[in-house]
Amino acid sequence: MDRSDQNNQRKTNMFLRLIRTTSFRFALITVSLFMMSVMLLGAFSYRATIGAAIDGVELQIDNEFQNLQKIYKLRGFGSLRGTIGMRASRQNRLLFNPYSSDSLYIFIDAQTKDLVIRDLEEVPSEALKTDRMVEFEYRRDRKNLDNTYLEPEDYEIRYAIGRLERFFNPVTGEQEAIIFLARDISELVSIRASARGVILNMALGTLVLALLLAFFSSRSFLARIDAVNRTAEAVRAGDLSQRVPLSGAADEFDSLARNLNAMLDRIERLMMGMRQVSDNIAHDLRSPLTRIRNRLESATKEPDTDFQEVIDQTSADVDRLLATFNALLSITRIEAGEQAKGKLQKVDLISVVNEVMELYEPAAEDAGFTLLTDLQQTPTIMGSRELISQAVANLLDNAFKYGHAPGRSDIEPRIEIKVAPRIGGGALLSIADNGPGVPPEDRDRILHRFVRLGQSRSTQGSGLGLSMVSAIVRFHNGQLSIGNGLANQQAGVAPAGERSFGLGVRIAFPSSPKKLLERIRDAGSEPRKA
Amino acid sequence: MRILVIEDDADAAAFLVKGLREAGHAVDHVLDGATGLNMAEHGGYDAYVIDRMLPELDGLTLLEQRRNAGDETPALFLSALGEVDDRVAGLQAGGDDYLVKPYAFSELLARVEALGRRRAPTNTMTKFNVGDLEMDILSRTVRRAGRKIDLQPREFRLLEYLMRHASQVVTRTMLLENVWEYHFDPQTNVIDVHISRLRGKIDKDFDRALLKTVRGAGYTLSDED
């Protein structure tokens, strides 16, 4: 198949799809209804104008026949014939006549079958078969009314309606005369023709316009559906970065697109997380496993192995692996734990922090840290005591591990835990140390799983502590920020720069929705001040 | 102790059964819930170790049925589901303890043995003694060799737990769960530090150490050597 065929095929497909769309079908129905109403309107206005005018003419003919019957009955055949003779156009063209020149007569003597008086060549054949009114064409010459020979350009085709009526002798019952009486309606006919044309054109115009409208509206409808489809196909094919384009019209399609895009954003984030985790698992679990395997292999080969030592080292490695594994599982579950949010309880941050402090205080003292606290009463937040405790514990673990300023015996290592109400509701929890800190460019990165900065690679740990904190904060709809901690230089010793601070981790918890509702209710129930 | 292990992973179960037998327990093992329920109905066990997800009849339903039948044998759930909600479900079904896979065998052994002891009426006891160390729950006093020892409230709770499980191995996780009510593992050796503080108070000035470290497992409070 060559290109133009393909193109044609695509066009045909496009056309088929177009006419199958809902909007196209809807448009078709609209078109039909529209056409019908245009036709009805045309029919009514035709009846009311031209139809009525023709009816009027018919009525005149009927009236004149009644008149003629009266004359015939009162005065007889001769008088009837005389009346017709008076009225007939040919003889009376130039005379004043109440029956205008539009009237056409043929008087037939029923005995002799002669056309005694005639305005027309003959009775139209349609009229012979019936007593009803018929419409017919006749020729009328333009110049000489008496001229019997007419050139084609000397006459014109006119239109008329008329009918036959028979006249019977009231005494003998014999048929004595037949009169054909007609009226010229050429003007009406030409108006009628143009009216029909107008109605037809209106209907056709409506059809064309409506079809065009249907075509374009379906096409834009299709184009937007196609945009969604293309995005869905690309995503299905694995390109998660595709998004449905917005038209900017802020209509239902845009809100659909926005919802789909938000959904894709979330899926992409989850997928990225998964990918990152599997990469990191591959890296961070494989190396201790390799270590274990090598150790076991060499233990079986070398004759004088201290098996106890091998076993102890291996157990320690396996325990670390299990710890990493558990931490990963916990993070995944916390991140997937949207459904657990219904079971959040009221949490008093101060008591949570005090309990964790109580657990960590002896260890901090042993490690040479001074724990400082600044705990202010905050609004109760909705959350999980267990998870918030774990976040605080992880941050303390980290501070213990990295909070020592290396080679600075003049600095007394300190960790400060603060709890404070947050402006605009909610609570703030921060843990700061006066250690070496983290350079600003690395601050986002340390929240990622398994990320451990250069100098910390040597210490023990999974690199999951902060990412778990981050997951816990997200679970609480809170915000986590990494910033400066406590000053790690004594005042006046060196100019204060970025690196003269330890690490500070700040968690902002949102105010509980219930609290907000209570506050709104309270505000509503307060007596109004004048 | 007679222990019934209901676990469908044959390898894991074989290891578990072997370890429990080596620790001196009589162990029966079945692979599915229906058989497990049948075995449990015949009775005579001191503890159940039940995997939550079992073929035929799941662990939660199994234990619920036993509890409804008036069986109060202590039970420990093993599960890969470790969220707080999962634990709560396990405890609501009548479980006495809940251990998340993967676990260290020493952890399981310590917990099973602690469960077996639970049958002894330690819950209602108000006085304990290990060697010459005495504890009175009601007056909240601790004495060793007649000498009063001052403890912080948390140290008191820590010692109380150790005393209720005297002569048993108590793991760090068990202490964290039962004394501090946390279900996560701190990376810092916080429990060790608390234990060493406690040791400083109850053992330091005496010849005989009662609070011993069990290598690779945890601690035990006992008068034996």
JSON list of C-alpha atoms in Angstrom, two decimals, chain A residues 3-100:
[
{"chain": "A", "resi": 3, "resn": "ARG", "atom": "CA", "xyz": [1.44, 6.45, 0.99]},
{"chain": "A", "resi": 4, "resn": "SER", "atom": "CA", "xyz": [-1.52, 8.15, -0.62]},
{"chain": "A", "resi": 5, "resn": "ASP", "atom": "CA", "xyz": [-3.60, 5.00, -0.13]},
{"chain": "A", "resi": 6, "resn": "GLN", "atom": "CA", "xyz": [-2.69, 5.00, 3.49]},
{"chain": "A", "resi": 7, "resn": "ASN", "atom": "CA", "xyz": [-3.57, 8.63, 3.72]},
{"chain": "A", "resi": 8, "resn": "ASN", "atom": "CA", "xyz": [-6.89, 7.98, 2.08]},
{"chain": "A", "resi": 9, "resn": "GLN", "atom": "CA", "xyz": [-7.54, 5.10, 4.37]},
{"chain": "A", "resi": 10, "resn": "ARG", "atom": "CA", "xyz": [-6.73, 7.26, 7.37]},
{"chain": "A", "resi": 11, "resn": "LYS", "atom": "CA", "xyz": [-9.08, 9.92, 6.06]},
{"chain": "A", "resi": 12, "resn": "THR", "atom": "CA", "xyz": [-11.84, 7.36, 5.62]},
{"chain": "A", "resi": 13, "resn": "ASN", "atom": "CA", "xyz": [-11.22, 6.07, 9.11]},
{"chain": "A", "resi": 14, "resn": "MET", "atom": "CA", "xyz": [-11.27, 9.55, 10.44]},
{"chain": "A", "resi": 15, "resn": "PHE", "atom": "CA", "xyz": [-14.57, 10.15, 8.68]},
{"chain": "A", "resi": 16, "resn": "LEU", "atom": "CA", "xyz": [-16.05, 6.91, 10.00]},
{"chain": "A", "resi": 17, "resn": "ARG", "atom": "CA", "xyz": [-14.94, 7.74, 13.50]},
{"chain": "A", "resi": 18, "resn": "LEU", "atom": "CA", "xyz": [-16.33, 11.24, 13.14]},
{"chain": "A", "resi": 19, "resn": "ILE", "atom": "CA", "xyz": [-19.79, 10.08, 12.24]},
{"chain": "A", "resi": 20, "resn": "ARG", "atom": "CA", "xyz": [-19.72, 7.58, 15.08]},
{"chain": "A", "resi": 21, "resn": "THR", "atom": "CA", "xyz": [-19.07, 10.21, 17.73]},
{"chain": "A", "resi": 22, "resn": "THR", "atom": "CA", "xyz": [-21.78, 11.11, 20.18]},
{"chain": "A", "resi": 23, "resn": "SER", "atom": "CA", "xyz": [-21.59, 14.75, 19.27]},
{"chain": "A", "resi": 24, "resn": "PHE", "atom": "CA", "xyz": [-22.04, 13.98, 15.59]},
{"chain": "A", "resi": 25, "resn": "ARG", "atom": "CA", "xyz": [-25.07, 11.83, 16.27]},
{"chain": "A", "resi": 26, "resn": "PHE", "atom": "CA", "xyz": [-26.49, 14.47, 18.51]},
{"chain": "A", "resi": 27, "resn": "ALA", "atom": "CA", "xyz": [-25.90, 17.03, 15.79]},
{"chain": "A", "resi": 28, "resn": "LEU", "atom": "CA", "xyz": [-27.68, 14.81, 13.26]},
{"chain": "A", "resi": 29, "resn": "ILE", "atom": "CA", "xyz": [-30.74, 14.56, 15.46]},
{"chain": "A", "resi": 30, "resn": "THR", "atom": "CA", "xyz": [-30.71, 18.31, 15.91]},
{"chain": "A", "resi": 31, "resn": "VAL", "atom": "CA", "xyz": [-30.42, 18.77, 12.17]},
{"chain": "A", "resi": 32, "resn": "SER", "atom": "CA", "xyz": [-33.41, 16.53, 11.52]},
{"chain": "A", "resi": 33, "resn": "LEU", "atom": "CA", "xyz": [-35.54, 18.35, 14.07]},
{"chain": "A", "resi": 34, "resn": "PHE", "atom": "CA", "xyz": [-34.46, 21.66, 12.64]},
{"chain": "A", "resi": 35, "resn": "MET", "atom": "CA", "xyz": [-35.29, 20.60, 9.11]},
{"chain": "A", "resi": 36, "resn": "MET", "atom": "CA", "xyz": [-38.68, 19.38, 10.20]},
{"chain": "A", "resi": 37, "resn": "SER", "atom": "CA", "xyz": [-39.48, 22.65, 11.91]},
{"chain": "A", "resi": 38, "resn": "VAL", "atom": "CA", "xyz": [-38.34, 24.66, 8.88]},
{"chain": "A", "resi": 39, "resn": "MET", "atom": "CA", "xyz": [-40.56, 22.52, 6.63]},
{"chain": "A", "resi": 40, "resn": "LEU", "atom": "CA", "xyz": [-43.55, 22.84, 8.94]},
{"chain": "A", "resi": 41, "resn": "LEU", "atom": "CA", "xyz": [-43.06, 26.58, 9.18]},
{"chain": "A", "resi": 42, "resn": "GLY", "atom": "CA", "xyz": [-42.87, 26.75, 5.36]},
{"chain": "A", "resi": 43, "resn": "ALA", "atom": "CA", "xyz": [-45.98, 24.63, 4.96]},
{"chain": "A", "resi": 44, "resn": "PHE", "atom": "CA", "xyz": [-47.97, 26.76, 7.39]},
{"chain": "A", "resi": 45, "resn": "SER", "atom": "CA", "xyz": [-46.96, 30.05, 5.87]},
{"chain": "A", "resi": 46, "resn": "TYR", "atom": "CA", "xyz": [-47.66, 28.65, 2.37]},
{"chain": "A", "resi": 47, "resn": "ARG", "atom": "CA", "xyz": [-51.13, 27.56, 3.45]},
{"chain": "A", "resi": 48, "resn": "ALA", "atom": "CA", "xyz": [-51.81, 30.89, 5.12]},
{"chain": "A", "resi": 49, "resn": "THR", "atom": "CA", "xyz": [-50.84, 33.00, 2.10]},
{"chain": "A", "resi": 50, "resn": "ILE", "atom": "CA", "xyz": [-50.83, 31.43, -1.34]},
{"chain": "A", "resi": 51, "resn": "GLY", "atom": "CA", "xyz": [-53.13, 28.59, -0.38]},
{"chain": "A", "resi": 52, "resn": "ALA", "atom": "CA", "xyz": [-55.65, 31.05, 1.02]},
{"chain": "A", "resi": 53, "resn": "ALA", "atom": "CA", "xyz": [-55.43, 33.23, -2.11]},
{"chain": "A", "resi": 54, "resn": "ILE", "atom": "CA", "xyz": [-56.14, 30.26, -4.38]},
{"chain": "A", "resi": 55, "resn": "ASP", "atom": "CA", "xyz": [-59.03, 29.26, -2.13]},
{"chain": "A", "resi": 56, "resn": "GLY", "atom": "CA", "xyz": [-60.38, 32.76, -2.60]},
{"chain": "A", "resi": 57, "resn": "VAL", "atom": "CA", "xyz": [-60.25, 32.39, -6.38]},
{"chain": "A", "resi": 58, "resn": "GLU", "atom": "CA", "xyz": [-62.03, 29.05, -6.19]},
{"chain": "A", "resi": 59, "resn": "LEU", "atom": "CA", "xyz": [-64.70, 30.66, -4.02]},
{"chain": "A", "resi": 60, "resn": "GLN", "atom": "CA", "xyz": [-65.18, 33.39, -6.65]},
{"chain": "A", "resi": 61, "resn": "ILE", "atom": "CA", "xyz": [-65.64, 30.73, -9.34]},
{"chain": "A", "resi": 62, "resn": "ASP", "atom": "CA", "xyz": [-68.16, 28.87, -7.19]},
{"chain": "A", "resi": 63, "resn": "ASN", "atom": "CA", "xyz": [-70.05, 32.10, -6.53]},
{"chain": "A", "resi": 64, "resn": "GLU", "atom": "CA", "xyz": [-70.15, 32.97, -10.21]},
{"chain": "A", "resi": 65, "resn": "PHE", "atom": "CA", "xyz": [-71.52, 29.52, -11.10]},
{"chain": "A", "resi": 66, "resn": "GLN", "atom": "CA", "xyz": [-74.25, 29.96, -8.47]},
{"chain": "A", "resi": 67, "resn": "ASN", "atom": "CA", "xyz": [-75.05, 33.30, -10.08]},
{"chain": "A", "resi": 68, "resn": "LEU", "atom": "CA", "xyz": [-75.13, 31.73, -13.57]},
{"chain": "A", "resi": 69, "resn": "GLN", "atom": "CA", "xyz": [-77.41, 28.87, -12.39]},
{"chain": "A", "resi": 70, "resn": "LYS", "atom": "CA", "xyz": [-79.81, 31.49, -11.02]},
{"chain": "A", "resi": 71, "resn": "ILE", "atom": "CA", "xyz": [-79.83, 33.36, -14.36]},
{"chain": "A", "resi": 72, "resn": "TYR", "atom": "CA", "xyz": [-80.40, 30.10, -16.28]},
{"chain": "A", "resi": 73, "resn": "LYS", "atom": "CA", "xyz": [-83.28, 29.02, -14.05]},
{"chain": "A", "resi": 74, "resn": "LEU", "atom": "CA", "xyz": [-85.00, 32.40, -14.13]},
{"chain": "A", "resi": 75, "resn": "ARG", "atom": "CA", "xyz": [-84.41, 33.41, -17.69]},
{"chain": "A", "resi": 76, "resn": "GLY", "atom": "CA", "xyz": [-83.45, 30.32, -19.61]},
{"chain": "A", "resi": 77, "resn": "PHE", "atom": "CA", "xyz": [-80.78, 29.19, -22.07]},
{"chain": "A", "resi": 78, "resn": "GLY", "atom": "CA", "xyz": [-80.70, 32.30, -24.25]},
{"chain": "A", "resi": 79, "resn": "SER", "atom": "CA", "xyz": [-80.16, 34.60, -21.33]},
{"chain": "A", "resi": 80, "resn": "LEU", "atom": "CA", "xyz": [-77.35, 32.38, -19.97]},
{"chain": "A", "resi": 81, "resn": "ARG", "atom": "CA", "xyz": [-75.66, 32.41, -23.29]},
{"chain": "A", "resi": 82, "resn": "GLY", "atom": "CA", "xyz": [-76.04, 36.21, -23.48]},
{"chain": "A", "resi": 83, "resn": "THR", "atom": "CA", "xyz": [-74.57, 36.70, -20.03]},
{"chain": "A", "resi": 84, "resn": "ILE", "atom": "CA", "xyz": [-71.56, 34.56, -20.86]},
{"chain": "A", "resi": 85, "resn": "GLY", "atom": "CA", "xyz": [-71.24, 36.37, -24.14]},
{"chain": "A", "resi": 86, "resn": "MET", "atom": "CA", "xyz": [-71.21, 39.67, -22.26]},
{"chain": "A", "resi": 87, "resn": "ARG", "atom": "CA", "xyz": [-68.65, 38.47, -19.78]},
{"chain": "A", "resi": 88, "resn": "ALA", "atom": "CA", "xyz": [-66.37, 36.56, -22.09]},
{"chain": "A", "resi": 89, "resn": "SER", "atom": "CA", "xyz": [-63.08, 38.28, -22.56]},
{"chain": "A", "resi": 90, "resn": "ARG", "atom": "CA", "xyz": [-62.80, 38.15, -26.28]},
{"chain": "A", "resi": 91, "resn": "GLN", "atom": "CA", "xyz": [-65.79, 40.35, -26.87]},
{"chain": "A", "resi": 92, "resn": "ASN", "atom": "CA", "xyz": [-65.37, 42.52, -23.81]},
{"chain": "A", "resi": 93, "resn": "ARG", "atom": "CA", "xyz": [-61.74, 43.18, -23.49]},
{"chain": "A", "resi": 94, "resn": "LEU", "atom": "CA", "xyz": [-62.06, 46.87, -23.75]},
{"chain": "A", "resi": 95, "resn": "LEU", "atom": "CA", "xyz": [-65.26, 47.33, -21.84]},
{"chain": "A", "resi": 96, "resn": "PHE", "atom": "CA", "xyz": [-65.67, 47.87, -18.21]},
{"chain": "A", "resi": 97, "resn": "ASN", "atom": "CA", "xyz": [-66.28, 44.51, -16.71]},
{"chain": "A", "resi": 98, "resn": "PRO", "atom": "CA", "xyz": [-66.59, 43.58, -13.05]},
{"chain": "A", "resi": 99, "resn": "TYR", "atom": "CA", "xyz": [-65.25, 40.21, -14.05]},
{"chain": "A", "resi": 100, "resn": "SER", "atom": "CA", "xyz": [-61.76, 41.16, -14.87]}
]
